[in-house]
């Protein structure tokens, strides 16, 4: 009995076996033979140049597109379409301009059912969690780009999904804002225990954030190597100056350079 329980605990939240995806009648191999297993609560970065299949892998996990070959599992069941236990965030916040921040956060719930006062309380809590407690009734145009992405993050959390897929979520922001939001993202996902998959083309950012970095290479899109990041948490930005960190950056560069 105890052994069975232990086996369940270690079962990955997201896994793929020989996952492949082609487009244009098989002429474009966006993702080739991807094998992976992501543990509950862990943070995985996907890093690689444009066209190596990062977004394709996220969209497959989200159930937005179907694999051409192989099997993808989420919480132990096969992904066959969009589902409630996974949610995705993009580079642009795509907030509705005519709705306040809190009304935007409530949108995913509202699309499913009539919202309750508990939903509103939760939305307010999430806005506080992302540092926007004082801006709940502001409209997107009154918020900076970074603040708009914070609203999008709160909206993502409002879905209740515990697997978060982030496609360059802060990629359109300036470097200082991006670094600050990255640190806050780490705090938030560890606080709620979410499993996070984060796409970036920045090697240092990928390593700074992650427990594991999947280094991806194009033509065909492949997970070329998986780098474990054994750096203690919480992480300060200064960790990027350490020899250990730079060694990991070098390791990723070698994989990407050896195309
Ligand atoms: P990345 O996110 O790493 O930039 P993508 O996953 O977007 O890479 O794309 C991987 C490859 O698949 C690229 O060559 C891209 O042009 C191709 N691709 C992605 N989506 C489509 C599509 N809907 N139709 C045709 N080709 C696509």
mmCIF file of C-alpha atoms and ligand atoms in Angstrom:
data_model
loop_
_atom_site.group_PDB
_atom_site.id
_atom_site.type_symbol
_atom_site.label_atom_id
_atom_site.label_comp_id
_atom_site.label_asym_id
_atom_site.label_seq_id
_atom_site.Cartn_x
_atom_site.Cartn_y
_atom_site.Cartn_z
ATOM 1 C CA UNK A 1 0.000 0.000 0.000
ATOM 2 C CA UNK A 2 2.681 2.424 1.090
ATOM 3 C CA UNK A 3 4.684 1.670 -2.022
ATOM 4 C CA UNK A 4 1.674 2.364 -4.237
ATOM 5 C CA UNK A 5 1.118 5.709 -2.499
ATOM 6 C CA UNK A 6 4.775 6.634 -2.967
ATOM 7 C CA UNK A 7 4.554 5.744 -6.648
ATOM 8 C CA UNK A 8 1.542 8.037 -7.061
ATOM 9 C CA UNK A 9 3.290 10.947 -5.372
ATOM 10 C CA UNK A 10 6.238 10.743 -7.757
ATOM 11 C CA UNK A 11 4.050 10.501 -10.871
ATOM 12 C CA UNK A 12 4.744 13.486 -13.144
ATOM 13 C CA UNK A 13 2.029 16.123 -13.587
ATOM 14 C CA UNK A 14 2.873 16.616 -17.256
ATOM 15 C CA UNK A 15 4.518 13.993 -19.426
ATOM 16 C CA UNK A 16 5.112 13.251 -23.051
ATOM 17 C CA UNK A 17 6.200 10.068 -24.827
ATOM 18 C CA UNK A 18 7.560 10.324 -28.356
ATOM 19 C CA UNK A 19 5.494 13.452 -28.996
ATOM 20 C CA UNK A 20 5.751 14.786 -32.537
ATOM 21 C CA UNK A 21 3.995 17.553 -34.422
ATOM 22 C CA UNK A 22 4.254 18.338 -38.114
ATOM 23 C CA UNK A 23 2.638 21.068 -40.160
ATOM 24 C CA UNK A 24 2.151 21.638 -43.894
ATOM 25 C CA UNK A 25 1.425 17.981 -44.733
ATOM 26 C CA UNK A 26 4.425 16.735 -42.814
ATOM 27 C CA UNK A 27 6.938 19.029 -44.498
ATOM 28 C CA UNK A 28 7.554 21.137 -41.351
ATOM 29 C CA UNK A 29 8.604 19.123 -38.303
ATOM 30 C CA UNK A 30 7.755 21.568 -35.503
ATOM 31 C CA UNK A 31 8.467 19.002 -32.772
ATOM 32 C CA UNK A 32 10.210 15.665 -33.136
ATOM 33 C CA UNK A 33 10.117 12.744 -30.697
ATOM 34 C CA UNK A 34 9.822 14.759 -27.457
ATOM 35 C CA UNK A 35 10.080 12.724 -24.253
ATOM 36 C CA UNK A 36 9.675 14.492 -20.928
ATOM 37 C CA UNK A 37 8.275 14.261 -17.417
ATOM 38 C CA UNK A 38 7.556 17.317 -15.264
ATOM 39 C CA UNK A 39 7.128 16.929 -11.506
ATOM 40 C CA UNK A 40 4.391 18.621 -9.513
ATOM 41 C CA UNK A 41 5.340 22.122 -8.394
ATOM 42 C CA UNK A 42 8.447 22.307 -10.529
ATOM 43 C CA UNK A 43 9.441 25.109 -12.875
ATOM 44 C CA UNK A 44 10.601 24.166 -16.359
ATOM 45 C CA UNK A 45 11.974 26.671 -18.879
ATOM 46 C CA UNK A 46 11.930 25.984 -22.606
ATOM 47 C CA UNK A 47 14.778 27.847 -24.277
ATOM 48 C CA UNK A 48 15.966 27.945 -27.861
ATOM 49 C CA UNK A 49 16.009 30.052 -31.012
ATOM 50 C CA UNK A 50 12.947 31.014 -33.005
ATOM 51 C CA UNK A 51 11.276 28.076 -34.699
ATOM 52 C CA UNK A 52 12.591 25.309 -32.418
ATOM 53 C CA UNK A 53 9.094 24.277 -31.347
ATOM 54 C CA UNK A 54 8.719 25.997 -27.963
ATOM 55 C CA UNK A 55 5.253 27.418 -28.642
ATOM 56 C CA UNK A 56 4.213 24.217 -30.369
ATOM 57 C CA UNK A 57 5.097 22.207 -27.261
ATOM 58 C CA UNK A 58 3.115 24.612 -25.041
ATOM 59 C CA UNK A 59 0.107 24.537 -27.359
ATOM 60 C CA UNK A 60 0.210 20.731 -27.401
ATOM 61 C CA UNK A 61 0.235 20.586 -23.588
ATOM 62 C CA UNK A 62 -2.619 23.124 -23.488
ATOM 63 C CA UNK A 63 -4.614 20.868 -25.822
ATOM 64 C CA UNK A 64 -4.946 23.674 -28.377
ATOM 65 C CA UNK A 65 -3.415 21.474 -31.079
ATOM 66 C CA UNK A 66 -3.148 17.688 -31.361
ATOM 67 C CA UNK A 67 0.123 15.779 -31.686
ATOM 68 C CA UNK A 68 0.820 14.047 -34.990
ATOM 69 C CA UNK A 69 2.447 11.194 -33.074
ATOM 70 C CA UNK A 70 3.047 10.116 -29.473
ATOM 71 C CA UNK A 71 1.091 10.650 -26.267
ATOM 72 C CA UNK A 72 0.794 13.595 -23.881
ATOM 73 C CA UNK A 73 -0.545 13.196 -20.351
ATOM 74 C CA UNK A 74 -1.669 15.746 -17.804
ATOM 75 C CA UNK A 75 -2.474 14.655 -14.254
ATOM 76 C CA UNK A 76 -2.405 11.055 -15.447
ATOM 77 C CA UNK A 77 -4.913 11.391 -18.289
ATOM 78 C CA UNK A 78 -4.274 11.885 -21.975
ATOM 79 C CA UNK A 79 -4.632 15.405 -23.349
ATOM 80 C CA UNK A 80 -7.205 15.366 -26.122
ATOM 81 C CA UNK A 81 -8.331 19.015 -26.084
ATOM 82 C CA UNK A 82 -8.443 22.162 -23.906
ATOM 83 C CA UNK A 83 -9.138 21.484 -20.229
ATOM 84 C CA UNK A 84 -9.585 23.214 -16.898
ATOM 85 C CA UNK A 85 -6.403 22.036 -15.153
ATOM 86 C CA UNK A 86 -4.084 23.931 -17.473
ATOM 87 C CA UNK A 87 -3.999 27.626 -18.418
ATOM 88 C CA UNK A 88 -1.852 29.669 -20.770
ATOM 89 C CA UNK A 89 -0.546 33.233 -20.824
ATOM 90 C CA UNK A 90 0.935 35.099 -23.777
ATOM 91 C CA UNK A 91 3.358 37.966 -24.398
ATOM 92 C CA UNK A 92 0.531 40.483 -24.857
ATOM 93 C CA UNK A 93 -1.931 40.813 -22.013
ATOM 94 C CA UNK A 94 -5.012 40.840 -24.285
ATOM 95 C CA UNK A 95 -7.103 42.563 -21.625
ATOM 96 C CA UNK A 96 -10.543 43.879 -22.530
ATOM 97 C CA UNK A 97 -10.099 47.657 -22.534
ATOM 98 C CA UNK A 98 -13.643 48.447 -21.458
ATOM 99 C CA UNK A 99 -13.399 46.314 -18.342
ATOM 100 C CA UNK A 100 -11.623 47.186 -15.097
ATOM 101 C CA UNK A 101 -8.705 45.080 -13.844
ATOM 102 C CA UNK A 102 -10.929 43.039 -11.537
ATOM 103 C CA UNK A 103 -13.524 42.541 -14.274
ATOM 104 C CA UNK A 104 -10.771 41.233 -16.526
ATOM 105 C CA UNK A 105 -9.584 38.846 -13.806
ATOM 106 C CA UNK A 106 -13.147 37.568 -13.395
ATOM 107 C CA UNK A 107 -13.547 36.886 -17.108
ATOM 108 C CA UNK A 108 -12.528 33.170 -17.147
ATOM 109 C CA UNK A 109 -15.036 32.434 -14.368
ATOM 110 C CA UNK A 110 -17.742 34.514 -15.996
ATOM 111 C CA UNK A 111 -17.375 32.575 -19.220
ATOM 112 C CA UNK A 112 -18.276 29.403 -17.332
ATOM 113 C CA UNK A 113 -21.015 30.518 -14.955
ATOM 114 C CA UNK A 114 -22.585 33.365 -13.034
ATOM 115 C CA UNK A 115 -19.986 34.944 -10.730
ATOM 116 C CA UNK A 116 -20.455 34.920 -6.957
ATOM 117 C CA UNK A 117 -19.224 37.235 -4.219
ATOM 118 C CA UNK A 118 -16.618 34.544 -3.371
ATOM 119 C CA UNK A 119 -15.315 34.783 -6.937
ATOM 120 C CA UNK A 120 -15.005 38.558 -6.515
ATOM 121 C CA UNK A 121 -13.185 38.107 -3.189
ATOM 122 C CA UNK A 122 -10.790 35.652 -4.818
ATOM 123 C CA UNK A 123 -10.170 37.986 -7.765
ATOM 124 C CA UNK A 124 -9.340 40.765 -5.310
ATOM 125 C CA UNK A 125 -6.985 38.460 -3.401
ATOM 126 C CA UNK A 126 -5.232 37.533 -6.641
ATOM 127 C CA UNK A 127 -4.854 41.193 -7.595
ATOM 128 C CA UNK A 128 -3.261 41.769 -4.178
ATOM 129 C CA UNK A 129 -1.025 38.743 -4.750
ATOM 130 C CA UNK A 130 0.302 40.292 -7.984
ATOM 131 C CA UNK A 131 0.728 43.672 -6.257
ATOM 132 C CA UNK A 132 -2.284 45.436 -7.758
ATOM 133 C CA UNK A 133 -4.630 45.640 -4.768
ATOM 134 C CA UNK A 134 -4.968 49.387 -5.265
ATOM 135 C CA UNK A 135 -5.693 49.142 -8.989
ATOM 136 C CA UNK A 136 -8.642 46.725 -9.066
ATOM 137 C CA UNK A 137 -10.963 49.351 -10.509
ATOM 138 C CA UNK A 138 -8.495 50.853 -12.994
ATOM 139 C CA UNK A 139 -8.928 50.288 -16.709
ATOM 140 C CA UNK A 140 -6.090 48.748 -18.785
ATOM 141 C CA UNK A 141 -5.295 52.095 -20.446
ATOM 142 C CA UNK A 142 -4.545 53.516 -16.979
ATOM 143 C CA UNK A 143 -1.978 50.762 -16.283
ATOM 144 C CA UNK A 144 1.632 50.344 -17.489
ATOM 145 C CA UNK A 145 2.593 47.364 -19.664
ATOM 146 C CA UNK A 146 4.028 45.570 -16.629
ATOM 147 C CA UNK A 147 0.866 46.197 -14.618
ATOM 148 C CA UNK A 148 -1.257 44.870 -17.470
ATOM 149 C CA UNK A 149 0.786 41.647 -17.475
ATOM 150 C CA UNK A 150 0.226 41.416 -13.709
ATOM 151 C CA UNK A 151 -3.516 41.580 -14.371
ATOM 152 C CA UNK A 152 -3.121 38.851 -17.008
ATOM 153 C CA UNK A 153 -1.245 36.752 -14.451
ATOM 154 C CA UNK A 154 -4.028 37.219 -11.884
ATOM 155 C CA UNK A 155 -6.547 36.248 -14.575
ATOM 156 C CA UNK A 156 -4.483 33.124 -15.290
ATOM 157 C CA UNK A 157 -4.566 32.174 -11.599
ATOM 158 C CA UNK A 158 -8.307 32.869 -11.395
ATOM 159 C CA UNK A 159 -8.874 29.898 -13.699
ATOM 160 C CA UNK A 160 -7.800 27.637 -10.795
ATOM 161 C CA UNK A 161 -5.500 25.654 -13.111
ATOM 162 C CA UNK A 162 -2.427 24.267 -11.362
ATOM 163 C CA UNK A 163 -0.390 23.838 -14.547
ATOM 164 C CA UNK A 164 0.624 27.230 -15.921
ATOM 165 C CA UNK A 165 1.985 27.669 -19.428
ATOM 166 C CA UNK A 166 3.708 31.002 -19.982
ATOM 167 C CA UNK A 167 4.750 31.937 -23.518
ATOM 168 C CA UNK A 168 7.328 34.739 -23.132
ATOM 169 C CA UNK A 169 4.924 36.460 -20.731
ATOM 170 C CA UNK A 170 7.161 39.454 -20.040
ATOM 171 C CA UNK A 171 8.988 39.469 -23.393
ATOM 172 C CA UNK A 172 7.488 42.774 -24.533
ATOM 173 C CA UNK A 173 8.537 44.640 -21.354
ATOM 174 C CA UNK A 174 11.753 46.501 -20.583
ATOM 175 C CA UNK A 175 14.543 44.549 -18.907
ATOM 176 C CA UNK A 176 14.091 46.027 -15.416
ATOM 177 C CA UNK A 177 10.361 45.384 -15.343
ATOM 178 C CA UNK A 178 10.894 41.906 -16.739
ATOM 179 C CA UNK A 179 13.422 40.997 -14.039
ATOM 180 C CA UNK A 180 11.163 42.320 -11.287
ATOM 181 C CA UNK A 181 8.177 40.412 -12.621
ATOM 182 C CA UNK A 182 10.244 37.229 -12.959
ATOM 183 C CA UNK A 183 11.148 37.403 -9.261
ATOM 184 C CA UNK A 184 7.500 37.965 -8.350
ATOM 185 C CA UNK A 185 6.425 35.130 -10.614
ATOM 186 C CA UNK A 186 8.747 32.762 -8.733
ATOM 187 C CA UNK A 187 7.282 33.910 -5.419
ATOM 188 C CA UNK A 188 3.702 33.488 -6.643
ATOM 189 C CA UNK A 189 4.039 30.060 -8.263
ATOM 190 C CA UNK A 190 5.874 28.697 -5.231
ATOM 191 C CA UNK A 191 3.207 30.188 -2.935
ATOM 192 C CA UNK A 192 0.374 28.451 -4.810
ATOM 193 C CA UNK A 193 2.366 25.303 -5.645
ATOM 194 C CA UNK A 194 1.751 25.534 -9.399
ATOM 195 C CA UNK A 195 3.668 23.531 -11.973
ATOM 196 C CA UNK A 196 5.048 26.050 -14.452
ATOM 197 C CA UNK A 197 6.366 25.800 -18.004
ATOM 198 C CA UNK A 198 7.946 29.025 -19.195
ATOM 199 C CA UNK A 199 9.050 29.823 -22.743
ATOM 200 C CA UNK A 200 11.920 32.216 -23.384
ATOM 201 C CA UNK A 201 14.734 32.663 -25.867
ATOM 202 C CA UNK A 202 16.964 34.131 -23.169
ATOM 203 C CA UNK A 203 19.328 31.493 -21.716
ATOM 204 C CA UNK A 204 20.140 33.374 -18.480
ATOM 205 C CA UNK A 205 16.464 34.029 -17.801
ATOM 206 C CA UNK A 206 15.620 30.374 -18.449
ATOM 207 C CA UNK A 207 18.223 29.176 -15.959
ATOM 208 C CA UNK A 208 17.501 31.819 -13.330
ATOM 209 C CA UNK A 209 13.847 30.789 -13.149
ATOM 210 C CA UNK A 210 13.909 27.043 -13.555
ATOM 211 C CA UNK A 211 14.455 23.765 -11.779
ATOM 212 C CA UNK A 212 15.030 22.252 -15.202
ATOM 213 C CA UNK A 213 15.818 23.860 -18.547
ATOM 214 C CA UNK A 214 14.833 22.117 -21.766
ATOM 215 C CA UNK A 215 17.263 23.346 -24.400
ATOM 216 C CA UNK A 216 15.545 23.131 -27.778
ATOM 217 C CA UNK A 217 17.015 23.196 -31.281
ATOM 218 C CA UNK A 218 15.262 23.763 -34.633
ATOM 219 C CA UNK A 219 14.808 21.873 -37.936
ATOM 220 C CA UNK A 220 13.443 19.580 -36.671
ATOM 221 C CA UNK A 221 12.270 21.024 -33.324
ATOM 222 C CA UNK A 222 13.852 18.904 -30.587
ATOM 223 C CA UNK A 223 14.502 18.849 -26.865
ATOM 224 C CA UNK A 224 18.265 18.592 -27.379
ATOM 225 C CA UNK A 225 19.223 18.523 -23.691
ATOM 226 C CA UNK A 226 17.760 18.889 -20.215
ATOM 227 C CA UNK A 227 19.788 20.908 -17.713
ATOM 228 C CA UNK A 228 19.111 20.566 -13.985
ATOM 229 C CA UNK A 229 19.495 23.806 -12.046
ATOM 230 C CA UNK A 230 20.546 22.906 -8.495
ATOM 231 C CA UNK A 231 20.632 26.530 -7.264
ATOM 232 C CA UNK A 232 18.855 27.106 -3.923
ATOM 233 C CA UNK A 233 15.609 29.086 -3.694
ATOM 234 C CA UNK A 234 14.581 31.797 -3.144
ATOM 235 C CA UNK A 235 16.978 33.171 -5.740
ATOM 236 C CA UNK A 236 18.417 36.674 -5.793
ATOM 237 C CA UNK A 237 19.336 38.322 -9.090
ATOM 238 C CA UNK A 238 22.967 38.315 -7.911
ATOM 239 C CA UNK A 239 23.039 34.512 -8.290
ATOM 240 C CA UNK A 240 23.627 35.224 -11.989
ATOM 241 C CA UNK A 241 27.143 36.379 -11.098
ATOM 242 C CA UNK A 242 28.132 33.035 -9.574
ATOM 243 C CA UNK A 243 30.481 30.594 -11.350
ATOM 244 C CA UNK A 244 27.854 27.863 -10.918
ATOM 245 C CA UNK A 245 25.297 29.929 -12.845
ATOM 246 C CA UNK A 246 27.735 30.797 -15.594
ATOM 247 C CA UNK A 247 28.711 27.177 -15.955
ATOM 248 C CA UNK A 248 25.040 26.307 -16.620
ATOM 249 C CA UNK A 249 24.766 29.132 -19.179
ATOM 250 C CA UNK A 250 27.842 27.729 -20.913
ATOM 251 C CA UNK A 251 26.340 24.231 -20.928
ATOM 252 C CA UNK A 252 23.184 25.535 -22.643
ATOM 253 C CA UNK A 253 25.257 27.556 -25.124
ATOM 254 C CA UNK A 254 27.253 24.479 -26.091
ATOM 255 C CA UNK A 255 24.032 22.600 -26.869
ATOM 256 C CA UNK A 256 22.673 25.490 -28.889
ATOM 257 C CA UNK A 257 25.987 26.165 -30.624
ATOM 258 C CA UNK A 258 26.430 22.539 -31.640
ATOM 259 C CA UNK A 259 23.670 22.692 -34.242
HETATM 260 P P1 LIG B 1 9.147 28.724 -31.446
HETATM 261 O O1 LIG B 1 8.021 28.966 -30.486
HETATM 262 O O2 LIG B 1 10.307 28.003 -30.827
HETATM 263 O O3 LIG B 1 9.579 29.979 -32.151
HETATM 264 P P2 LIG B 1 7.157 27.354 -32.997
HETATM 265 O O4 LIG B 1 6.689 26.253 -32.135
HETATM 266 O O5 LIG B 1 6.292 28.555 -33.115
HETATM 267 O O6 LIG B 1 8.642 27.748 -32.592
HETATM 268 O O7 LIG B 1 7.362 26.796 -34.475
HETATM 269 C C1 LIG B 1 8.120 25.620 -34.787
HETATM 270 C C2 LIG B 1 8.113 25.421 -36.295
HETATM 271 O O8 LIG B 1 6.801 25.073 -36.713
HETATM 272 C C3 LIG B 1 8.492 26.646 -37.083
HETATM 273 O O9 LIG B 1 9.213 26.241 -38.234
HETATM 274 C C4 LIG B 1 7.167 27.250 -37.476
HETATM 275 O O10 LIG B 1 7.273 28.000 -38.660
HETATM 276 C C5 LIG B 1 6.316 26.000 -37.660
HETATM 277 N N1 LIG B 1 4.886 26.235 -37.365
HETATM 278 C C6 LIG B 1 4.345 26.538 -36.164
HETATM 279 N N2 LIG B 1 3.010 26.649 -36.242
HETATM 280 C C7 LIG B 1 2.690 26.405 -37.537
HETATM 281 C C8 LIG B 1 1.460 26.349 -38.275
HETATM 282 N N3 LIG B 1 0.292 26.583 -37.676
HETATM 283 N N4 LIG B 1 1.540 26.064 -39.599
HETATM 284 C C9 LIG B 1 2.723 25.832 -40.208
HETATM 285 N N5 LIG B 1 3.909 25.845 -39.583
HETATM 286 C C10 LIG B 1 3.901 26.132 -38.265
#
